[in-house]
């Protein structure tokens, strides 16, 4: 069965790897699974055909035979469980890797997304100047704790796993803000993720769409 995912026909980030389809592409590359991509416009995302796949009109979606999935974390967990290579064989290790997936999207990413909204969508609002220090403080608190856990290790819990894939993808959103530069341990961690051949193939595939 051919796997098909959806992606922006023109990503808001211009192909910098921040759109969430990059995370799914990366997981499929790590799992050595071929896939097709159906590109959708912003208008098409709100049409019935796409809403049948993603009730909230977003990307990516995942189709494999009769299976239809939305939400990046759910898609990547499915890939990891079905195809291997992204979760440890040992049960406790698998549970910890999944916990780090949740930590990435539930604990680390929310204030980072708040920062993006405050800077780029609400930068002209009167409350932004007061909000930014509060948001930045929340991000810093999470980064300090994450850095403390990582220490001198290459990855969060032994070998590279789905939790690292999600965490690196989340931290990449901080690059343009300069915040990551103040955390060299995490900056090096992100660089290790970007250096993986599977990530580079995923990044190149998304960039090619946006530079065609």
PDB file of C-alpha atoms in Angstrom:
ATOM      1  CA  UNK A   1       0.000   0.000   0.000  1.00  0.00           C
ATOM      2  CA  UNK A   2       1.378   3.369  -0.976  1.00  0.00           C
ATOM      3  CA  UNK A   3       1.608   5.928   1.808  1.00  0.00           C
ATOM      4  CA  UNK A   4       0.352   9.387   0.868  1.00  0.00           C
ATOM      5  CA  UNK A   5       0.814  12.501   2.950  1.00  0.00           C
ATOM      6  CA  UNK A   6      -0.395  16.033   2.351  1.00  0.00           C
ATOM      7  CA  UNK A   7       1.748  19.150   2.449  1.00  0.00           C
ATOM      8  CA  UNK A   8       1.489  22.834   1.604  1.00  0.00           C
ATOM      9  CA  UNK A   9       1.823  23.575  -2.076  1.00  0.00           C
ATOM     10  CA  UNK A  10       3.681  26.682  -0.895  1.00  0.00           C
ATOM     11  CA  UNK A  11       4.884  26.555   2.694  1.00  0.00           C
ATOM     12  CA  UNK A  12       4.701  29.716   4.818  1.00  0.00           C
ATOM     13  CA  UNK A  13       8.323  29.197   5.829  1.00  0.00           C
ATOM     14  CA  UNK A  14       9.520  28.993   2.228  1.00  0.00           C
ATOM     15  CA  UNK A  15      10.940  25.503   2.683  1.00  0.00           C
ATOM     16  CA  UNK A  16      12.979  25.962   5.873  1.00  0.00           C
ATOM     17  CA  UNK A  17      11.685  22.666   7.266  1.00  0.00           C
ATOM     18  CA  UNK A  18       9.348  24.183   9.856  1.00  0.00           C
ATOM     19  CA  UNK A  19       6.059  23.039   8.311  1.00  0.00           C
ATOM     20  CA  UNK A  20       4.861  19.918  10.102  1.00  0.00           C
ATOM     21  CA  UNK A  21       4.930  17.720   7.010  1.00  0.00           C
ATOM     22  CA  UNK A  22       8.726  17.792   7.405  1.00  0.00           C
ATOM     23  CA  UNK A  23       8.388  15.835  10.641  1.00  0.00           C
ATOM     24  CA  UNK A  24       6.359  13.141   8.911  1.00  0.00           C
ATOM     25  CA  UNK A  25       8.719  13.055   5.938  1.00  0.00           C
ATOM     26  CA  UNK A  26      11.612  12.631   8.371  1.00  0.00           C
ATOM     27  CA  UNK A  27       9.912   9.746  10.171  1.00  0.00           C
ATOM     28  CA  UNK A  28       9.195   7.980   6.886  1.00  0.00           C
ATOM     29  CA  UNK A  29      12.795   8.454   5.789  1.00  0.00           C
ATOM     30  CA  UNK A  30      14.087   7.042   9.087  1.00  0.00           C
ATOM     31  CA  UNK A  31      11.749   4.076   8.642  1.00  0.00           C
ATOM     32  CA  UNK A  32      12.885   3.636   5.003  1.00  0.00           C
ATOM     33  CA  UNK A  33       9.299   3.850   3.731  1.00  0.00           C
ATOM     34  CA  UNK A  34       8.503   5.312   0.310  1.00  0.00           C
ATOM     35  CA  UNK A  35       5.652   7.800   0.171  1.00  0.00           C
ATOM     36  CA  UNK A  36       3.766  10.098  -2.142  1.00  0.00           C
ATOM     37  CA  UNK A  37       2.903  13.720  -1.399  1.00  0.00           C
ATOM     38  CA  UNK A  38      -0.313  15.438  -2.385  1.00  0.00           C
ATOM     39  CA  UNK A  39       0.154  19.191  -2.318  1.00  0.00           C
ATOM     40  CA  UNK A  40      -2.749  21.324  -1.148  1.00  0.00           C
ATOM     41  CA  UNK A  41      -3.351  25.067  -1.212  1.00  0.00           C
ATOM     42  CA  UNK A  42      -4.637  27.070   1.751  1.00  0.00           C
ATOM     43  CA  UNK A  43      -8.023  27.268   0.014  1.00  0.00           C
ATOM     44  CA  UNK A  44      -8.145  23.515  -0.631  1.00  0.00           C
ATOM     45  CA  UNK A  45      -7.390  22.800   3.037  1.00  0.00           C
ATOM     46  CA  UNK A  46     -10.807  24.216   3.943  1.00  0.00           C
ATOM     47  CA  UNK A  47     -12.735  22.288   1.302  1.00  0.00           C
ATOM     48  CA  UNK A  48     -14.801  19.160   2.102  1.00  0.00           C
ATOM     49  CA  UNK A  49     -12.356  16.734   0.521  1.00  0.00           C
ATOM     50  CA  UNK A  50      -9.509  17.756   2.798  1.00  0.00           C
ATOM     51  CA  UNK A  51     -11.720  18.306   5.836  1.00  0.00           C
ATOM     52  CA  UNK A  52     -12.744  14.665   5.542  1.00  0.00           C
ATOM     53  CA  UNK A  53      -9.084  13.836   6.228  1.00  0.00           C
ATOM     54  CA  UNK A  54      -8.330  16.599   8.718  1.00  0.00           C
ATOM     55  CA  UNK A  55     -11.355  18.009  10.561  1.00  0.00           C
ATOM     56  CA  UNK A  56      -9.457  21.206  11.416  1.00  0.00           C
ATOM     57  CA  UNK A  57      -8.298  21.902   7.869  1.00  0.00           C
ATOM     58  CA  UNK A  58      -4.557  21.608   8.443  1.00  0.00           C
ATOM     59  CA  UNK A  59      -1.624  19.560   7.178  1.00  0.00           C
ATOM     60  CA  UNK A  60      -0.211  16.984   7.214  1.00  0.00           C
ATOM     61  CA  UNK A  61      -2.543  14.060   6.774  1.00  0.00           C
ATOM     62  CA  UNK A  62      -1.590  10.428   6.289  1.00  0.00           C
ATOM     63  CA  UNK A  63      -3.289   7.816   4.110  1.00  0.00           C
ATOM     64  CA  UNK A  64      -2.314   4.166   3.945  1.00  0.00           C
ATOM     65  CA  UNK A  65      -4.876   1.781   2.518  1.00  0.00           C
ATOM     66  CA  UNK A  66      -8.072   2.320   4.515  1.00  0.00           C
ATOM     67  CA  UNK A  67      -6.239   4.162   7.283  1.00  0.00           C
ATOM     68  CA  UNK A  68      -6.598   7.948   7.501  1.00  0.00           C
ATOM     69  CA  UNK A  69      -4.700   9.889  10.160  1.00  0.00           C
ATOM     70  CA  UNK A  70      -4.207  13.502  11.143  1.00  0.00           C
ATOM     71  CA  UNK A  71      -2.094  15.148  13.882  1.00  0.00           C
ATOM     72  CA  UNK A  72       1.652  14.904  13.409  1.00  0.00           C
ATOM     73  CA  UNK A  73       2.375  13.155  16.683  1.00  0.00           C
ATOM     74  CA  UNK A  74      -0.210  10.454  16.002  1.00  0.00           C
ATOM     75  CA  UNK A  75       1.136   9.935  12.496  1.00  0.00           C
ATOM     76  CA  UNK A  76       4.730   9.613  13.648  1.00  0.00           C
ATOM     77  CA  UNK A  77       3.783   7.249  16.464  1.00  0.00           C
ATOM     78  CA  UNK A  78       1.944   5.082  13.938  1.00  0.00           C
ATOM     79  CA  UNK A  79       4.971   5.033  11.619  1.00  0.00           C
ATOM     80  CA  UNK A  80       7.277   4.197  14.508  1.00  0.00           C
ATOM     81  CA  UNK A  81       5.102   1.346  15.745  1.00  0.00           C
ATOM     82  CA  UNK A  82       4.349  -0.144  12.333  1.00  0.00           C
ATOM     83  CA  UNK A  83       7.722   0.072  10.628  1.00  0.00           C
ATOM     84  CA  UNK A  84      10.364   0.102  13.340  1.00  0.00           C
ATOM     85  CA  UNK A  85      13.561   2.084  13.598  1.00  0.00           C
ATOM     86  CA  UNK A  86      12.145   4.895  15.725  1.00  0.00           C
ATOM     87  CA  UNK A  87      11.259   3.099  18.958  1.00  0.00           C
ATOM     88  CA  UNK A  88      13.400   0.806  21.129  1.00  0.00           C
ATOM     89  CA  UNK A  89      12.580  -2.889  21.145  1.00  0.00           C
ATOM     90  CA  UNK A  90      12.448  -2.996  24.950  1.00  0.00           C
ATOM     91  CA  UNK A  91       9.046  -2.060  26.391  1.00  0.00           C
ATOM     92  CA  UNK A  92      10.202   0.465  28.983  1.00  0.00           C
ATOM     93  CA  UNK A  93      12.445   2.170  26.442  1.00  0.00           C
ATOM     94  CA  UNK A  94       9.519   2.432  24.032  1.00  0.00           C
ATOM     95  CA  UNK A  95       7.385   3.984  26.743  1.00  0.00           C
ATOM     96  CA  UNK A  96      10.062   6.559  27.539  1.00  0.00           C
ATOM     97  CA  UNK A  97      10.494   7.446  23.864  1.00  0.00           C
ATOM     98  CA  UNK A  98       6.754   8.012  23.545  1.00  0.00           C
ATOM     99  CA  UNK A  99       6.819  10.140  26.707  1.00  0.00           C
ATOM    100  CA  UNK A 100       9.434  12.379  25.068  1.00  0.00           C
ATOM    101  CA  UNK A 101       7.221  12.701  22.001  1.00  0.00           C
ATOM    102  CA  UNK A 102       4.447  14.032  24.238  1.00  0.00           C
ATOM    103  CA  UNK A 103       6.884  16.281  26.091  1.00  0.00           C
ATOM    104  CA  UNK A 104       7.990  17.840  22.815  1.00  0.00           C
ATOM    105  CA  UNK A 105       4.501  18.805  21.651  1.00  0.00           C
ATOM    106  CA  UNK A 106       2.762  19.340  25.016  1.00  0.00           C
ATOM    107  CA  UNK A 107       5.462  20.968  27.166  1.00  0.00           C
ATOM    108  CA  UNK A 108       8.200  22.453  24.972  1.00  0.00           C
ATOM    109  CA  UNK A 109       6.345  23.520  21.829  1.00  0.00           C
ATOM    110  CA  UNK A 110       3.387  25.551  23.221  1.00  0.00           C
ATOM    111  CA  UNK A 111       5.396  28.562  24.475  1.00  0.00           C
ATOM    112  CA  UNK A 112       7.522  28.467  21.321  1.00  0.00           C
ATOM    113  CA  UNK A 113       4.372  28.746  19.218  1.00  0.00           C
ATOM    114  CA  UNK A 114       3.199  31.580  21.490  1.00  0.00           C
ATOM    115  CA  UNK A 115       6.427  33.390  20.664  1.00  0.00           C
ATOM    116  CA  UNK A 116       5.858  32.936  16.944  1.00  0.00           C
ATOM    117  CA  UNK A 117       2.329  34.326  17.238  1.00  0.00           C
ATOM    118  CA  UNK A 118       3.413  37.259  19.391  1.00  0.00           C
ATOM    119  CA  UNK A 119       6.258  38.255  17.106  1.00  0.00           C
ATOM    120  CA  UNK A 120       4.845  37.672  13.668  1.00  0.00           C
ATOM    121  CA  UNK A 121       1.050  37.793  13.971  1.00  0.00           C
ATOM    122  CA  UNK A 122       0.530  40.158  16.901  1.00  0.00           C
ATOM    123  CA  UNK A 123       3.682  42.237  16.736  1.00  0.00           C
ATOM    124  CA  UNK A 124       1.660  45.417  16.228  1.00  0.00           C
ATOM    125  CA  UNK A 125      -0.689  44.810  19.166  1.00  0.00           C
ATOM    126  CA  UNK A 126      -0.347  46.935  22.308  1.00  0.00           C
ATOM    127  CA  UNK A 127      -0.060  43.920  24.599  1.00  0.00           C
ATOM    128  CA  UNK A 128       2.835  42.278  22.743  1.00  0.00           C
ATOM    129  CA  UNK A 129       5.592  44.237  24.487  1.00  0.00           C
ATOM    130  CA  UNK A 130       4.335  43.024  27.872  1.00  0.00           C
ATOM    131  CA  UNK A 131       3.744  39.435  26.752  1.00  0.00           C
ATOM    132  CA  UNK A 132       7.114  38.787  25.112  1.00  0.00           C
ATOM    133  CA  UNK A 133       9.199  38.704  28.318  1.00  0.00           C
ATOM    134  CA  UNK A 134       6.705  36.318  29.923  1.00  0.00           C
ATOM    135  CA  UNK A 135       6.715  33.997  26.933  1.00  0.00           C
ATOM    136  CA  UNK A 136      10.494  34.082  26.679  1.00  0.00           C
ATOM    137  CA  UNK A 137      10.811  33.246  30.375  1.00  0.00           C
ATOM    138  CA  UNK A 138       8.591  30.185  29.946  1.00  0.00           C
ATOM    139  CA  UNK A 139      10.679  29.029  27.003  1.00  0.00           C
ATOM    140  CA  UNK A 140      13.929  29.561  28.893  1.00  0.00           C
ATOM    141  CA  UNK A 141      12.663  27.578  31.880  1.00  0.00           C
ATOM    142  CA  UNK A 142      11.845  24.607  29.669  1.00  0.00           C
ATOM    143  CA  UNK A 143      15.125  24.822  27.767  1.00  0.00           C
ATOM    144  CA  UNK A 144      17.164  24.887  30.964  1.00  0.00           C
ATOM    145  CA  UNK A 145      15.416  21.775  32.248  1.00  0.00           C
ATOM    146  CA  UNK A 146      15.758  20.010  28.899  1.00  0.00           C
ATOM    147  CA  UNK A 147      19.438  20.922  28.712  1.00  0.00           C
ATOM    148  CA  UNK A 148      19.955  19.612  32.232  1.00  0.00           C
ATOM    149  CA  UNK A 149      18.385  16.287  31.299  1.00  0.00           C
ATOM    150  CA  UNK A 150      20.361  15.920  28.079  1.00  0.00           C
ATOM    151  CA  UNK A 151      23.701  16.677  29.709  1.00  0.00           C
ATOM    152  CA  UNK A 152      26.538  15.250  27.642  1.00  0.00           C
ATOM    153  CA  UNK A 153      24.399  12.605  25.917  1.00  0.00           C
ATOM    154  CA  UNK A 154      23.782  12.656  22.187  1.00  0.00           C
ATOM    155  CA  UNK A 155      20.080  11.839  22.516  1.00  0.00           C
ATOM    156  CA  UNK A 156      17.369  12.041  25.143  1.00  0.00           C
ATOM    157  CA  UNK A 157      17.284   8.379  26.173  1.00  0.00           C
ATOM    158  CA  UNK A 158      20.019   6.263  24.657  1.00  0.00           C
ATOM    159  CA  UNK A 159      19.808   5.820  20.891  1.00  0.00           C
ATOM    160  CA  UNK A 160      18.005   8.241  18.579  1.00  0.00           C
ATOM    161  CA  UNK A 161      14.252   7.654  18.725  1.00  0.00           C
ATOM    162  CA  UNK A 162      10.905   9.219  17.866  1.00  0.00           C
ATOM    163  CA  UNK A 163      11.134  11.473  20.919  1.00  0.00           C
ATOM    164  CA  UNK A 164      14.310  13.020  19.534  1.00  0.00           C
ATOM    165  CA  UNK A 165      12.737  13.469  16.121  1.00  0.00           C
ATOM    166  CA  UNK A 166       9.857  15.413  17.645  1.00  0.00           C
ATOM    167  CA  UNK A 167      12.012  17.410  20.058  1.00  0.00           C
ATOM    168  CA  UNK A 168      14.524  18.470  17.403  1.00  0.00           C
ATOM    169  CA  UNK A 169      11.665  19.470  15.104  1.00  0.00           C
ATOM    170  CA  UNK A 170      10.170  21.624  17.862  1.00  0.00           C
ATOM    171  CA  UNK A 171      13.470  23.275  18.820  1.00  0.00           C
ATOM    172  CA  UNK A 172      14.165  24.169  15.201  1.00  0.00           C
ATOM    173  CA  UNK A 173      11.388  26.765  15.510  1.00  0.00           C
ATOM    174  CA  UNK A 174      13.623  28.731  17.879  1.00  0.00           C
ATOM    175  CA  UNK A 175      16.493  29.191  15.460  1.00  0.00           C
ATOM    176  CA  UNK A 176      15.326  32.482  13.965  1.00  0.00           C
ATOM    177  CA  UNK A 177      14.681  33.960  17.417  1.00  0.00           C
ATOM    178  CA  UNK A 178      18.306  33.518  18.510  1.00  0.00           C
ATOM    179  CA  UNK A 179      17.182  31.931  21.778  1.00  0.00           C
ATOM    180  CA  UNK A 180      18.736  28.577  20.917  1.00  0.00           C
ATOM    181  CA  UNK A 181      22.164  30.215  20.563  1.00  0.00           C
ATOM    182  CA  UNK A 182      22.239  30.783  24.311  1.00  0.00           C
ATOM    183  CA  UNK A 183      21.919  27.028  24.879  1.00  0.00           C
ATOM    184  CA  UNK A 184      24.908  25.420  23.135  1.00  0.00           C
ATOM    185  CA  UNK A 185      24.091  21.925  24.387  1.00  0.00           C
ATOM    186  CA  UNK A 186      20.662  22.077  22.765  1.00  0.00           C
ATOM    187  CA  UNK A 187      22.001  23.806  19.653  1.00  0.00           C
ATOM    188  CA  UNK A 188      24.440  20.907  19.208  1.00  0.00           C
ATOM    189  CA  UNK A 189      21.611  18.437  19.824  1.00  0.00           C
ATOM    190  CA  UNK A 190      19.539  20.043  17.065  1.00  0.00           C
ATOM    191  CA  UNK A 191      22.547  20.044  14.747  1.00  0.00           C
ATOM    192  CA  UNK A 192      22.976  16.293  15.298  1.00  0.00           C
ATOM    193  CA  UNK A 193      19.367  15.774  14.297  1.00  0.00           C
ATOM    194  CA  UNK A 194      19.776  17.900  11.175  1.00  0.00           C
ATOM    195  CA  UNK A 195      22.891  15.954  10.238  1.00  0.00           C
ATOM    196  CA  UNK A 196      21.043  12.656  10.034  1.00  0.00           C
ATOM    197  CA  UNK A 197      20.743  11.523   6.399  1.00  0.00           C
ATOM    198  CA  UNK A 198      17.002  10.891   6.829  1.00  0.00           C
ATOM    199  CA  UNK A 199      16.428  14.461   7.987  1.00  0.00           C
ATOM    200  CA  UNK A 200      18.469  15.882   5.128  1.00  0.00           C
ATOM    201  CA  UNK A 201      16.397  13.919   2.611  1.00  0.00           C
ATOM    202  CA  UNK A 202      13.156  15.133   4.220  1.00  0.00           C
ATOM    203  CA  UNK A 203      14.370  18.732   4.285  1.00  0.00           C
ATOM    204  CA  UNK A 204      15.489  18.584   0.661  1.00  0.00           C
ATOM    205  CA  UNK A 205      12.126  17.171  -0.415  1.00  0.00           C
ATOM    206  CA  UNK A 206      10.204  19.992   1.250  1.00  0.00           C
ATOM    207  CA  UNK A 207      12.609  22.639  -0.030  1.00  0.00           C
ATOM    208  CA  UNK A 208      12.223  21.322  -3.574  1.00  0.00           C
ATOM    209  CA  UNK A 209       8.476  21.943  -3.421  1.00  0.00           C
ATOM    210  CA  UNK A 210       9.007  25.547  -2.396  1.00  0.00           C
ATOM    211  CA  UNK A 211      11.705  26.372  -4.918  1.00  0.00           C
ATOM    212  CA  UNK A 212      10.158  24.773  -7.964  1.00  0.00           C
TER     213      UNK A 212
END
